[in-house]
Amino acid sequence: MTESPDTLTTARRLEHDFGMDKRASEGIAIAIHEHTTANLATKADLHLVQESLRGEMNELSASLRGEMRELSAALRGEMNELDASLRGHTDSSVAGLRSEMHGEFKTLYRNLWLMFVGFAGVIVTLTKLLP
């Protein structure tokens, strides 16, 4: 950190090293000092800025946490809806397939019985025809 200029030292140097009169050197030294110190931040200024930034960061962090909770809840809701929709679709598809398979097996059993009766008829006929 640079230190602010010492007005007395600056005034004496202007007077002795550069041959200025005392009043002019003091005036210039005071002007330099006022200009440089007016634009310098103090530790208190830096502390205020630091506290302000901390407050803003805490607010932003809390806001982001809140948004993340909201997004998480919305995503959970959408996933639950999708899960329910898929389960409903799957359940109805499975029920449809069961019904369809039941009909197919019914037809298959009927055809197997007809084939059995046909084979039995052929066997009976062949046994009568053969001596």
mmCIF file with all atom_site columns, C-alpha atoms in Angstrom:
data_model
loop_
_atom_site.group_PDB
_atom_site.id
_atom_site.type_symbol
_atom_site.label_atom_id
_atom_site.label_alt_id
_atom_site.label_comp_id
_atom_site.label_asym_id
_atom_site.label_entity_id
_atom_site.label_seq_id
_atom_site.pdbx_PDB_ins_code
_atom_site.Cartn_x
_atom_site.Cartn_y
_atom_site.Cartn_z
_atom_site.occupancy
_atom_site.B_iso_or_equiv
_atom_site.pdbx_formal_charge
_atom_site.auth_seq_id
_atom_site.auth_comp_id
_atom_site.auth_asym_id
_atom_site.auth_atom_id
_atom_site.pdbx_PDB_model_num
ATOM 1   C CA . MET A 1 1   ? 0.000   0.000    0.000   1.00 0.00 ? 1   MET A CA 1
ATOM 2   C CA . THR A 1 2   ? 1.407   3.381    -0.938  1.00 0.00 ? 2   THR A CA 1
ATOM 3   C CA . GLU A 1 3   ? 1.448   5.997    1.762   1.00 0.00 ? 3   GLU A CA 1
ATOM 4   C CA . SER A 1 4   ? -0.018  9.442    1.317   1.00 0.00 ? 4   SER A CA 1
ATOM 5   C CA . PRO A 1 5   ? 2.558   12.136   0.667   1.00 0.00 ? 5   PRO A CA 1
ATOM 6   C CA . ASP A 1 6   ? 3.893   14.004   3.687   1.00 0.00 ? 6   ASP A CA 1
ATOM 7   C CA . THR A 1 7   ? 3.001   17.675   3.089   1.00 0.00 ? 7   THR A CA 1
ATOM 8   C CA . LEU A 1 8   ? 5.762   19.104   5.257   1.00 0.00 ? 8   LEU A CA 1
ATOM 9   C CA . THR A 1 9   ? 8.463   17.029   3.526   1.00 0.00 ? 9   THR A CA 1
ATOM 10  C CA . THR A 1 10  ? 7.049   17.881   0.092   1.00 0.00 ? 10  THR A CA 1
ATOM 11  C CA . ALA A 1 11  ? 6.885   21.611   0.903   1.00 0.00 ? 11  ALA A CA 1
ATOM 12  C CA . ARG A 1 12  ? 10.477  21.649   2.233   1.00 0.00 ? 12  ARG A CA 1
ATOM 13  C CA . ARG A 1 13  ? 11.743  19.748   -0.800  1.00 0.00 ? 13  ARG A CA 1
ATOM 14  C CA . LEU A 1 14  ? 10.012  22.148   -3.210  1.00 0.00 ? 14  LEU A CA 1
ATOM 15  C CA . GLU A 1 15  ? 11.490  25.045   -1.284  1.00 0.00 ? 15  GLU A CA 1
ATOM 16  C CA . HIS A 1 16  ? 15.079  23.741   -0.873  1.00 0.00 ? 16  HIS A CA 1
ATOM 17  C CA . ASP A 1 17  ? 15.593  21.492   -3.915  1.00 0.00 ? 17  ASP A CA 1
ATOM 18  C CA . PHE A 1 18  ? 13.651  23.535   -6.463  1.00 0.00 ? 18  PHE A CA 1
ATOM 19  C CA . GLY A 1 19  ? 14.058  27.058   -5.125  1.00 0.00 ? 19  GLY A CA 1
ATOM 20  C CA . MET A 1 20  ? 10.391  27.844   -4.600  1.00 0.00 ? 20  MET A CA 1
ATOM 21  C CA . ASP A 1 21  ? 9.307   30.328   -1.973  1.00 0.00 ? 21  ASP A CA 1
ATOM 22  C CA . LYS A 1 22  ? 7.879   28.954   1.262   1.00 0.00 ? 22  LYS A CA 1
ATOM 23  C CA . ARG A 1 23  ? 4.262   30.012   0.705   1.00 0.00 ? 23  ARG A CA 1
ATOM 24  C CA . ALA A 1 24  ? 4.080   28.588   -2.845  1.00 0.00 ? 24  ALA A CA 1
ATOM 25  C CA . SER A 1 25  ? 5.769   25.277   -1.851  1.00 0.00 ? 25  SER A CA 1
ATOM 26  C CA . GLU A 1 26  ? 3.351   24.828   1.076   1.00 0.00 ? 26  GLU A CA 1
ATOM 27  C CA . GLY A 1 27  ? 0.359   25.605   -1.177  1.00 0.00 ? 27  GLY A CA 1
ATOM 28  C CA . ILE A 1 28  ? 1.474   23.080   -3.783  1.00 0.00 ? 28  ILE A CA 1
ATOM 29  C CA . ALA A 1 29  ? 2.207   20.423   -1.103  1.00 0.00 ? 29  ALA A CA 1
ATOM 30  C CA . ILE A 1 30  ? -1.257  20.954   0.436   1.00 0.00 ? 30  ILE A CA 1
ATOM 31  C CA . ALA A 1 31  ? -2.923  20.717   -2.999  1.00 0.00 ? 31  ALA A CA 1
ATOM 32  C CA . ILE A 1 32  ? -1.045  17.476   -3.778  1.00 0.00 ? 32  ILE A CA 1
ATOM 33  C CA . HIS A 1 33  ? -1.989  16.030   -0.390  1.00 0.00 ? 33  HIS A CA 1
ATOM 34  C CA . GLU A 1 34  ? -5.667  16.992   -0.718  1.00 0.00 ? 34  GLU A CA 1
ATOM 35  C CA . HIS A 1 35  ? -5.870  15.578   -4.247  1.00 0.00 ? 35  HIS A CA 1
ATOM 36  C CA . THR A 1 36  ? -4.248  12.251   -3.405  1.00 0.00 ? 36  THR A CA 1
ATOM 37  C CA . THR A 1 37  ? -6.045  11.660   -0.105  1.00 0.00 ? 37  THR A CA 1
ATOM 38  C CA . ALA A 1 38  ? -9.450  12.546   -1.574  1.00 0.00 ? 38  ALA A CA 1
ATOM 39  C CA . ASN A 1 39  ? -9.128  9.577    -3.946  1.00 0.00 ? 39  ASN A CA 1
ATOM 40  C CA . LEU A 1 40  ? -7.749  7.034    -1.490  1.00 0.00 ? 40  LEU A CA 1
ATOM 41  C CA . ALA A 1 41  ? -9.911  4.379    0.170   1.00 0.00 ? 41  ALA A CA 1
ATOM 42  C CA . THR A 1 42  ? -9.537  3.948    3.893   1.00 0.00 ? 42  THR A CA 1
ATOM 43  C CA . LYS A 1 43  ? -9.639  0.647    5.768   1.00 0.00 ? 43  LYS A CA 1
ATOM 44  C CA . ALA A 1 44  ? -13.136 1.607    6.898   1.00 0.00 ? 44  ALA A CA 1
ATOM 45  C CA . ASP A 1 45  ? -14.159 2.151    3.253   1.00 0.00 ? 45  ASP A CA 1
ATOM 46  C CA . LEU A 1 46  ? -12.764 -1.247   2.319   1.00 0.00 ? 46  LEU A CA 1
ATOM 47  C CA . HIS A 1 47  ? -14.505 -2.867   5.275   1.00 0.00 ? 47  HIS A CA 1
ATOM 48  C CA . LEU A 1 48  ? -17.849 -1.350   4.192   1.00 0.00 ? 48  LEU A CA 1
ATOM 49  C CA . VAL A 1 49  ? -17.361 -2.628   0.640   1.00 0.00 ? 49  VAL A CA 1
ATOM 50  C CA . GLN A 1 50  ? -16.387 -6.054   1.980   1.00 0.00 ? 50  GLN A CA 1
ATOM 51  C CA . GLU A 1 51  ? -19.485 -6.231   4.199   1.00 0.00 ? 51  GLU A CA 1
ATOM 52  C CA . SER A 1 52  ? -21.686 -5.063   1.340   1.00 0.00 ? 52  SER A CA 1
ATOM 53  C CA . LEU A 1 53  ? -20.252 -7.739   -0.964  1.00 0.00 ? 53  LEU A CA 1
ATOM 54  C CA . ARG A 1 54  ? -20.717 -10.398  1.722   1.00 0.00 ? 54  ARG A CA 1
ATOM 55  C CA . GLY A 1 55  ? -24.345 -9.370   2.113   1.00 0.00 ? 55  GLY A CA 1
ATOM 56  C CA . GLU A 1 56  ? -24.925 -9.477   -1.641  1.00 0.00 ? 56  GLU A CA 1
ATOM 57  C CA . MET A 1 57  ? -23.221 -12.874  -1.898  1.00 0.00 ? 57  MET A CA 1
ATOM 58  C CA . ASN A 1 58  ? -25.364 -14.239  0.944   1.00 0.00 ? 58  ASN A CA 1
ATOM 59  C CA . GLU A 1 59  ? -28.528 -12.918  -0.707  1.00 0.00 ? 59  GLU A CA 1
ATOM 60  C CA . LEU A 1 60  ? -27.490 -14.405  -4.049  1.00 0.00 ? 60  LEU A CA 1
ATOM 61  C CA . SER A 1 61  ? -26.618 -17.721  -2.423  1.00 0.00 ? 61  SER A CA 1
ATOM 62  C CA . ALA A 1 62  ? -29.976 -17.860  -0.623  1.00 0.00 ? 62  ALA A CA 1
ATOM 63  C CA . SER A 1 63  ? -31.773 -16.950  -3.826  1.00 0.00 ? 63  SER A CA 1
ATOM 64  C CA . LEU A 1 64  ? -29.935 -19.648  -5.768  1.00 0.00 ? 64  LEU A CA 1
ATOM 65  C CA . ARG A 1 65  ? -30.701 -22.237  -3.073  1.00 0.00 ? 65  ARG A CA 1
ATOM 66  C CA . GLY A 1 66  ? -34.373 -21.288  -3.237  1.00 0.00 ? 66  GLY A CA 1
ATOM 67  C CA . GLU A 1 67  ? -34.415 -21.555  -7.021  1.00 0.00 ? 67  GLU A CA 1
ATOM 68  C CA . MET A 1 68  ? -32.654 -24.920  -6.854  1.00 0.00 ? 68  MET A CA 1
ATOM 69  C CA . ARG A 1 69  ? -35.252 -26.190  -4.364  1.00 0.00 ? 69  ARG A CA 1
ATOM 70  C CA . GLU A 1 70  ? -38.064 -24.991  -6.640  1.00 0.00 ? 70  GLU A CA 1
ATOM 71  C CA . LEU A 1 71  ? -36.475 -26.584  -9.708  1.00 0.00 ? 71  LEU A CA 1
ATOM 72  C CA . SER A 1 72  ? -35.849 -29.795  -7.805  1.00 0.00 ? 72  SER A CA 1
ATOM 73  C CA . ALA A 1 73  ? -39.470 -29.939  -6.616  1.00 0.00 ? 73  ALA A CA 1
ATOM 74  C CA . ALA A 1 74  ? -40.754 -29.212  -10.136 1.00 0.00 ? 74  ALA A CA 1
ATOM 75  C CA . LEU A 1 75  ? -38.497 -31.892  -11.589 1.00 0.00 ? 75  LEU A CA 1
ATOM 76  C CA . ARG A 1 76  ? -39.641 -34.403  -8.953  1.00 0.00 ? 76  ARG A CA 1
ATOM 77  C CA . GLY A 1 77  ? -43.260 -33.565  -9.804  1.00 0.00 ? 77  GLY A CA 1
ATOM 78  C CA . GLU A 1 78  ? -42.659 -34.031  -13.522 1.00 0.00 ? 78  GLU A CA 1
ATOM 79  C CA . MET A 1 79  ? -40.846 -37.317  -12.903 1.00 0.00 ? 79  MET A CA 1
ATOM 80  C CA . ASN A 1 80  ? -43.716 -38.563  -10.727 1.00 0.00 ? 80  ASN A CA 1
ATOM 81  C CA . GLU A 1 81  ? -46.226 -37.593  -13.422 1.00 0.00 ? 81  GLU A CA 1
ATOM 82  C CA . LEU A 1 82  ? -44.155 -39.353  -16.068 1.00 0.00 ? 82  LEU A CA 1
ATOM 83  C CA . ASP A 1 83  ? -43.813 -42.425  -13.842 1.00 0.00 ? 83  ASP A CA 1
ATOM 84  C CA . ALA A 1 84  ? -47.575 -42.530  -13.244 1.00 0.00 ? 84  ALA A CA 1
ATOM 85  C CA . SER A 1 85  ? -48.247 -42.050  -16.933 1.00 0.00 ? 85  SER A CA 1
ATOM 86  C CA . LEU A 1 86  ? -45.840 -44.822  -17.884 1.00 0.00 ? 86  LEU A CA 1
ATOM 87  C CA . ARG A 1 87  ? -47.253 -47.130  -15.229 1.00 0.00 ? 87  ARG A CA 1
ATOM 88  C CA . GLY A 1 88  ? -50.785 -46.442  -16.431 1.00 0.00 ? 88  GLY A CA 1
ATOM 89  C CA . HIS A 1 89  ? -49.783 -46.981  -20.032 1.00 0.00 ? 89  HIS A CA 1
ATOM 90  C CA . THR A 1 90  ? -47.846 -50.133  -19.147 1.00 0.00 ? 90  THR A CA 1
ATOM 91  C CA . ASP A 1 91  ? -50.670 -51.489  -16.979 1.00 0.00 ? 91  ASP A CA 1
ATOM 92  C CA . SER A 1 92  ? -53.251 -50.907  -19.705 1.00 0.00 ? 92  SER A CA 1
ATOM 93  C CA . SER A 1 93  ? -50.909 -52.410  -22.323 1.00 0.00 ? 93  SER A CA 1
ATOM 94  C CA . VAL A 1 94  ? -50.307 -55.473  -20.168 1.00 0.00 ? 94  VAL A CA 1
ATOM 95  C CA . ALA A 1 95  ? -54.045 -55.827  -19.527 1.00 0.00 ? 95  ALA A CA 1
ATOM 96  C CA . GLY A 1 96  ? -54.688 -55.572  -23.277 1.00 0.00 ? 96  GLY A CA 1
ATOM 97  C CA . LEU A 1 97  ? -52.023 -58.168  -24.020 1.00 0.00 ? 97  LEU A CA 1
ATOM 98  C CA . ARG A 1 98  ? -53.439 -60.528  -21.381 1.00 0.00 ? 98  ARG A CA 1
ATOM 99  C CA . SER A 1 99  ? -56.883 -60.210  -22.880 1.00 0.00 ? 99  SER A CA 1
ATOM 100 C CA . GLU A 1 100 ? -55.510 -60.799  -26.373 1.00 0.00 ? 100 GLU A CA 1
ATOM 101 C CA . MET A 1 101 ? -53.432 -63.785  -25.233 1.00 0.00 ? 101 MET A CA 1
ATOM 102 C CA . HIS A 1 102 ? -56.460 -65.251  -23.436 1.00 0.00 ? 102 HIS A CA 1
ATOM 103 C CA . GLY A 1 103 ? -58.397 -65.115  -26.708 1.00 0.00 ? 103 GLY A CA 1
ATOM 104 C CA . GLU A 1 104 ? -55.486 -66.661  -28.616 1.00 0.00 ? 104 GLU A CA 1
ATOM 105 C CA . PHE A 1 105 ? -55.094 -69.515  -26.126 1.00 0.00 ? 105 PHE A CA 1
ATOM 106 C CA . LYS A 1 106 ? -58.827 -70.150  -26.227 1.00 0.00 ? 106 LYS A CA 1
ATOM 107 C CA . THR A 1 107 ? -58.649 -70.479  -30.019 1.00 0.00 ? 107 THR A CA 1
ATOM 108 C CA . LEU A 1 108 ? -55.539 -72.671  -29.740 1.00 0.00 ? 108 LEU A CA 1
ATOM 109 C CA . TYR A 1 109 ? -57.221 -75.038  -27.237 1.00 0.00 ? 109 TYR A CA 1
ATOM 110 C CA . ARG A 1 110 ? -60.309 -75.283  -29.445 1.00 0.00 ? 110 ARG A CA 1
ATOM 111 C CA . ASN A 1 111 ? -58.150 -76.123  -32.480 1.00 0.00 ? 111 ASN A CA 1
ATOM 112 C CA . LEU A 1 112 ? -56.156 -78.687  -30.487 1.00 0.00 ? 112 LEU A CA 1
ATOM 113 C CA . TRP A 1 113 ? -59.418 -80.368  -29.372 1.00 0.00 ? 113 TRP A CA 1
ATOM 114 C CA . LEU A 1 114 ? -60.674 -80.428  -32.944 1.00 0.00 ? 114 LEU A CA 1
ATOM 115 C CA . MET A 1 115 ? -57.386 -81.988  -34.059 1.00 0.00 ? 115 MET A CA 1
ATOM 116 C CA . PHE A 1 116 ? -57.591 -84.552  -31.239 1.00 0.00 ? 116 PHE A CA 1
ATOM 117 C CA . VAL A 1 117 ? -61.167 -85.451  -32.221 1.00 0.00 ? 117 VAL A CA 1
ATOM 118 C CA . GLY A 1 118 ? -60.080 -85.666  -35.861 1.00 0.00 ? 118 GLY A CA 1
ATOM 119 C CA . PHE A 1 119 ? -57.130 -87.931  -34.992 1.00 0.00 ? 119 PHE A CA 1
ATOM 120 C CA . ALA A 1 120 ? -59.365 -90.071  -32.810 1.00 0.00 ? 120 ALA A CA 1
ATOM 121 C CA . GLY A 1 121 ? -61.827 -90.368  -35.683 1.00 0.00 ? 121 GLY A CA 1
ATOM 122 C CA . VAL A 1 122 ? -59.056 -91.352  -38.083 1.00 0.00 ? 122 VAL A CA 1
ATOM 123 C CA . ILE A 1 123 ? -57.718 -93.950  -35.617 1.00 0.00 ? 123 ILE A CA 1
ATOM 124 C CA . VAL A 1 124 ? -61.178 -95.407  -35.068 1.00 0.00 ? 124 VAL A CA 1
ATOM 125 C CA . THR A 1 125 ? -61.830 -95.546  -38.805 1.00 0.00 ? 125 THR A CA 1
ATOM 126 C CA . LEU A 1 126 ? -58.452 -97.152  -39.502 1.00 0.00 ? 126 LEU A CA 1
ATOM 127 C CA . THR A 1 127 ? -58.953 -99.790  -36.792 1.00 0.00 ? 127 THR A CA 1
ATOM 128 C CA . LYS A 1 128 ? -62.340 -100.723 -38.305 1.00 0.00 ? 128 LYS A CA 1
ATOM 129 C CA . LEU A 1 129 ? -60.944 -100.941 -41.800 1.00 0.00 ? 129 LEU A CA 1
ATOM 130 C CA . LEU A 1 130 ? -57.936 -102.992 -40.888 1.00 0.00 ? 130 LEU A CA 1
ATOM 131 C CA . PRO A 1 131 ? -58.571 -106.642 -40.005 1.00 0.00 ? 131 PRO A CA 1
#
